[in-house]
Structures are given as structure tokens and as C-alpha cells.
Tab-separated table of C-alpha atoms and ligand atoms in Angstrom:
chain	number	residue	atom	x	y	z
A	242	MET	CA	3.220	-2.115	-24.349
A	243	ASN	CA	2.655	-5.423	-26.188
A	244	PRO	CA	-0.698	-7.267	-25.775
A	245	ILE	CA	0.688	-9.961	-23.419
A	246	THR	CA	2.243	-7.332	-21.169
A	247	SER	CA	-0.922	-5.253	-21.001
A	248	ALA	CA	-3.014	-8.351	-20.216
A	249	LEU	CA	-0.773	-9.236	-17.243
A	250	MET	CA	-0.102	-5.705	-15.981
A	251	PRO	CA	-3.029	-4.368	-13.950
A	252	ASN	CA	-4.223	-0.870	-14.748
A	253	ALA	CA	-3.691	1.825	-12.117
A	254	THR	CA	-7.060	1.618	-10.359
A	255	ASN	CA	-7.107	-2.191	-10.223
A	256	MET	CA	-3.549	-2.188	-8.861
A	257	ILE	CA	-4.597	0.245	-6.117
A	258	ARG	CA	-7.634	-1.893	-5.185
A	259	LEU	CA	-5.451	-5.016	-5.067
A	260	ASP	CA	-2.960	-3.306	-2.728
A	261	HIS	CA	-5.837	-2.192	-0.468
A	262	THR	CA	-7.217	-5.746	-0.319
A	263	HIS	CA	-3.847	-7.286	0.592
A	264	THR	CA	-3.128	-4.631	3.217
A	265	MET	CA	-6.548	-4.951	4.859
A	266	ALA	CA	-6.147	-8.750	4.993
A	267	THR	CA	-2.870	-8.296	6.886
A	268	PHE	CA	-4.436	-5.763	9.281
A	269	HIS	CA	-7.087	-8.363	10.105
A	270	GLN	CA	-4.426	-10.870	11.203
A	271	TYR	CA	-3.296	-8.651	14.089
A	272	LYS	CA	-4.403	-9.859	17.517
A	273	THR	CA	-3.546	-8.087	20.770
A	274	SER	CA	-2.868	-11.547	22.246
A	275	SER	CA	-0.233	-12.477	19.603
A	276	LYS	CA	3.436	-12.903	20.495
A	277	PRO	CA	5.525	-9.698	20.226
A	278	GLN	CA	7.567	-10.994	17.293
A	279	VAL	CA	4.409	-11.898	15.359
A	280	LYS	CA	3.050	-8.387	15.970
A	281	ARG	CA	6.348	-6.884	14.828
A	282	GLY	CA	6.320	-8.952	11.625
A	283	LEU	CA	2.753	-7.910	10.799
A	284	VAL	CA	3.320	-4.255	11.635
A	285	ASN	CA	6.540	-4.041	9.596
A	286	THR	CA	4.855	-5.717	6.640
A	287	VAL	CA	1.855	-3.389	6.725
A	288	CYS	CA	4.042	-0.297	7.185
A	289	LEU	CA	6.306	-1.138	4.234
A	290	ALA	CA	3.332	-1.961	1.993
A	291	LEU	CA	1.620	1.327	2.953
A	292	GLU	CA	4.760	3.376	2.324
A	293	VAL	CA	5.293	1.918	-1.150
A	294	HIS	CA	1.583	2.266	-1.980
A	295	ALA	CA	1.423	5.889	-0.786
A	296	GLN	CA	4.557	6.804	-2.732
A	297	LEU	CA	3.151	5.324	-5.959
A	298	GLU	CA	-0.072	7.280	-5.471
A	299	GLU	CA	1.703	10.533	-4.618
A	300	GLU	CA	4.259	10.367	-7.431
A	301	ILE	CA	2.161	8.956	-10.263
A	302	PHE	CA	-1.561	8.451	-9.631
A	303	TYR	CA	-2.694	11.540	-7.694
A	304	PRO	CA	-0.970	14.049	-10.033
A	305	ALA	CA	-2.807	12.477	-12.995
A	306	VAL	CA	-6.125	12.636	-11.082
A	307	ARG	CA	-5.513	16.263	-10.060
A	308	GLU	CA	-5.207	17.190	-13.743
A	309	VAL	CA	-8.848	16.287	-14.283
A	310	THR	CA	-10.631	16.882	-10.964
A	311	ASP	CA	-10.282	18.744	-7.689
A	312	ASN	CA	-12.800	16.770	-5.636
A	313	GLU	CA	-12.601	16.878	-1.830
A	314	ALA	CA	-11.137	13.377	-1.434
A	315	ILE	CA	-8.107	14.132	-3.600
A	316	LYS	CA	-7.436	17.337	-1.615
A	317	LYS	CA	-7.416	15.397	1.681
A	318	ALA	CA	-5.416	12.419	0.395
A	319	VAL	CA	-1.839	13.679	0.895
A	320	PRO	CA	-2.475	15.109	4.409
A	321	GLU	CA	-4.025	11.732	5.307
A	322	HIS	CA	-0.901	9.958	4.008
A	323	ALA	CA	1.185	12.297	6.184
A	324	GLU	CA	-0.794	11.261	9.272
A	325	MET	CA	-0.293	7.566	8.402
A	326	LYS	CA	3.463	8.173	8.023
A	327	ARG	CA	3.524	9.819	11.462
A	328	LEU	CA	1.918	6.716	13.015
A	329	ILE	CA	4.287	4.418	11.073
A	330	ALA	CA	7.276	6.334	12.471
A	331	LEU	CA	5.869	6.001	16.021
A	332	LEU	CA	5.410	2.237	15.588
A	333	ARG	CA	8.954	1.799	14.267
A	334	ASP	CA	10.303	3.575	17.345
A	335	MET	CA	8.327	1.386	19.754
A	336	GLU	CA	8.793	-2.171	20.978
A	337	PRO	CA	5.768	-4.480	20.554
A	338	GLU	CA	5.695	-4.868	24.363
A	339	ASP	CA	5.023	-1.116	24.732
A	340	VAL	CA	1.567	-0.458	26.220
A	341	ARG	CA	0.848	2.000	23.388
A	342	TYR	CA	1.785	-0.419	20.586
A	343	ASP	CA	-1.656	-2.028	20.067
A	344	ASP	CA	-3.526	1.298	20.288
A	345	THR	CA	-1.157	2.979	17.820
A	346	PHE	CA	-1.556	0.132	15.357
A	347	MET	CA	-5.380	0.246	15.759
A	348	GLU	CA	-5.281	3.991	15.136
A	349	LEU	CA	-3.300	3.365	11.940
A	350	MET	CA	-5.827	0.716	10.867
A	351	ARG	CA	-8.755	3.106	11.511
A	352	ASP	CA	-7.113	5.886	9.489
A	353	VAL	CA	-6.240	3.544	6.614
A	354	MET	CA	-9.790	2.103	6.496
A	355	HIS	CA	-11.256	5.594	6.310
A	356	HIS	CA	-8.746	6.690	3.650
A	357	VAL	CA	-9.256	3.533	1.556
A	358	ALA	CA	-13.050	4.009	1.725
A	359	ASP	CA	-12.707	7.563	0.356
A	360	GLU	CA	-10.373	6.418	-2.405
A	361	GLU	CA	-12.542	3.503	-3.454
A	362	THR	CA	-15.846	5.386	-3.369
A	363	GLN	CA	-14.698	8.772	-4.700
A	364	ILE	CA	-11.232	8.914	-6.268
A	365	LEU	CA	-11.076	5.599	-8.166
A	366	PRO	CA	-14.544	5.879	-9.765
A	367	GLU	CA	-13.752	9.486	-10.775
A	368	ALA	CA	-10.426	8.378	-12.281
A	369	GLU	CA	-12.168	5.595	-14.188
A	370	ARG	CA	-14.652	8.099	-15.621
A	371	LEU	CA	-12.161	10.799	-16.512
A	372	LEU	CA	-8.844	9.025	-17.161
A	373	GLN	CA	-10.108	5.890	-18.871
A	374	ASP	CA	-7.499	5.939	-21.676
A	375	GLN	CA	-4.556	6.596	-19.362
A	376	LEU	CA	-5.111	3.943	-16.688
A	377	GLY	CA	-3.086	1.236	-18.479
A	378	GLU	CA	-0.102	3.517	-19.006
A	379	LEU	CA	-0.302	4.805	-15.411
A	380	GLY	CA	-0.416	1.184	-14.180
A	381	GLY	CA	2.751	0.409	-16.153
A	382	ARG	CA	4.568	3.396	-14.653
A	383	MET	CA	3.424	2.407	-11.162
A	384	MET	CA	4.649	-1.178	-11.632
A	385	LYS	CA	8.052	0.051	-12.832
A	386	ARG	CA	8.372	2.396	-9.846
A	387	ARG	CA	7.217	-0.353	-7.459
A	388	LEU	CA	10.096	-2.538	-8.640
A	389	GLU	CA	12.580	0.227	-7.900
A	390	LEU	CA	11.140	0.795	-4.407
A	391	VAL	CA	10.705	-2.842	-3.353
A	392	ALA	CA	13.784	-4.535	-4.850
A	393	PRO	CA	16.256	-3.209	-2.214
A	394	ARG	CA	13.867	-4.279	0.581
A	395	THR	CA	13.238	-7.941	-0.361
A	396	ALA	CA	15.470	-9.158	2.530
A	397	ASP	CA	13.391	-7.140	5.065
A	398	ILE	CA	10.192	-8.528	3.552
A	399	ALA	CA	11.465	-12.104	4.032
A	400	VAL	CA	12.469	-11.434	7.675
A	401	ASN	CA	9.069	-9.933	8.500
A	402	MET	CA	7.296	-12.832	6.825
A	403	ALA	CA	9.293	-15.335	8.898
A	404	ARG	CA	8.524	-13.437	12.131
A	405	ALA	CA	4.791	-13.430	11.549
A	406	MET	CA	4.699	-16.901	10.066
A	407	PRO	CA	1.585	-18.247	11.819
A	408	ALA	CA	-0.401	-15.518	10.097
A	409	PRO	CA	-1.303	-16.851	6.641
A	410	SER	CA	-2.194	-13.596	4.906
A	411	ILE	CA	1.140	-11.977	5.665
A	412	ALA	CA	2.663	-14.645	3.435
A	413	MET	CA	0.112	-13.616	0.830
A	414	LEU	CA	1.012	-9.926	1.084
A	415	ALA	CA	4.767	-10.449	1.181
A	416	GLY	CA	4.521	-13.145	-1.487
A	417	ALA	CA	2.446	-10.872	-3.703
A	418	THR	CA	4.985	-8.094	-3.279
A	419	VAL	CA	7.952	-10.290	-4.166
A	420	ALA	CA	6.086	-12.067	-6.971
A	421	GLY	CA	5.127	-8.637	-8.292
A	422	VAL	CA	8.794	-7.714	-8.422
A	423	LEU	CA	9.750	-10.904	-10.279
A	424	LEU	CA	6.841	-10.670	-12.711
A	425	GLY	CA	7.391	-6.972	-13.240
A	426	ARG	CA	11.097	-7.456	-13.958
A	427	ARG	CA	10.271	-10.020	-16.632
A	428	LEU	CA	7.582	-7.816	-18.165
A	429	MET	CA	9.767	-4.730	-18.158
A	430	ARG	CA	12.346	-6.525	-20.304
A	431	HIS	CA	9.777	-6.785	-23.136
B	246	FE2	FE1	-4.664	3.858	-1.790
B	247	FE2	FE1	-3.882	6.870	-0.613
């Protein structure tokens, strides 16, 4: 990786923190009093971002961490992702007018907050201690994989952003995702 590319490409742990920050900001936009289509836009955006994030962790980041540690948080991480995916599937099958919609989304938010807290206080610091030299390379692989996963879904991202338009941070999350794709494509050519 040339010096310009490595300066612009976040390492693996910083990329994970950035994803967490964007996702939490979108969670915070959700209001039970919002219009159904705004809720749908927010929920779809969060669900897609979580799926891509979880896949990057499961395929690239967690296996590298498991090579160097078997702490409790890393053992629980994949089962916790599975529970999030179950809630995401429930939300996708429901209409925003459904009486269970808000509670299911709040349950997802609670699970994600708990999971993110474990990652940021246990897994990421451990990775930074034990995988210091590999974090840049892992970040590059995660960016490349992100492009593959997000590129076919840019139309969905735009629709969800339009639905939830009054919510400013959804634009930030969707914009960051699309900008990441464009930037990543350019970087990958070098
Ligand atoms: Fe994470
Ligand atoms: Fe995770």
C-alpha cells in the first residue's frame, strides 16, 4: 500500500469505531412519534449498515483476533451477531405501523449498544495490543470487501435516505457509506 493510500485508509480498529459511531447516531434519530416512512428509512439504513459491519468483522477481523486471543468477548461476538440478524429479519417482515415495530427496534438498539460496548472496551484494545502490525493490512482488506458488499446496494441506500430525509444523521450514515465506496474504488486502483 503506498503512503497516500495508507494515510487515507483507516486501520481495522478505527474503521470499526467509525462504523459504530455512525450507526449509533442513526439509532438516536428514531422517534416513536415519527411518520412510518421515516421509521422505515431509518430502520433499513441501520439494518444494512449492521449487516455489512457484522460481515466484515466475521470474515476478516474476528478470525485475526481469534489467532491471538480467546477472551470472553470474542467468544460471544458471533452469537450476538446472530441475535441481531434475527431481529433484523423480524423488522424486515413487519410494517412500521405494527404495534411490535418500535419495541423490536428498541430491542435491536439495546443489543447493539451492549455488543458495541464489549467490542470497544475488550476486543479493540486487545487487538491494538496484539495485532498492532496487522491493523493497516486488515483495514485495507475490510475496505475492499465493503466495496463488494455495498456497491450493489447503493440504490437501496438512496431510497432509504430519501424516506428518512428529515433525520440529518441518516444522510451522514448513508453519505459516509456511499462516499466510502467512491473513495475506496479510487484507492483500490492504486
Ligand atoms: Fe462492531
Ligand atoms: Fe460485532
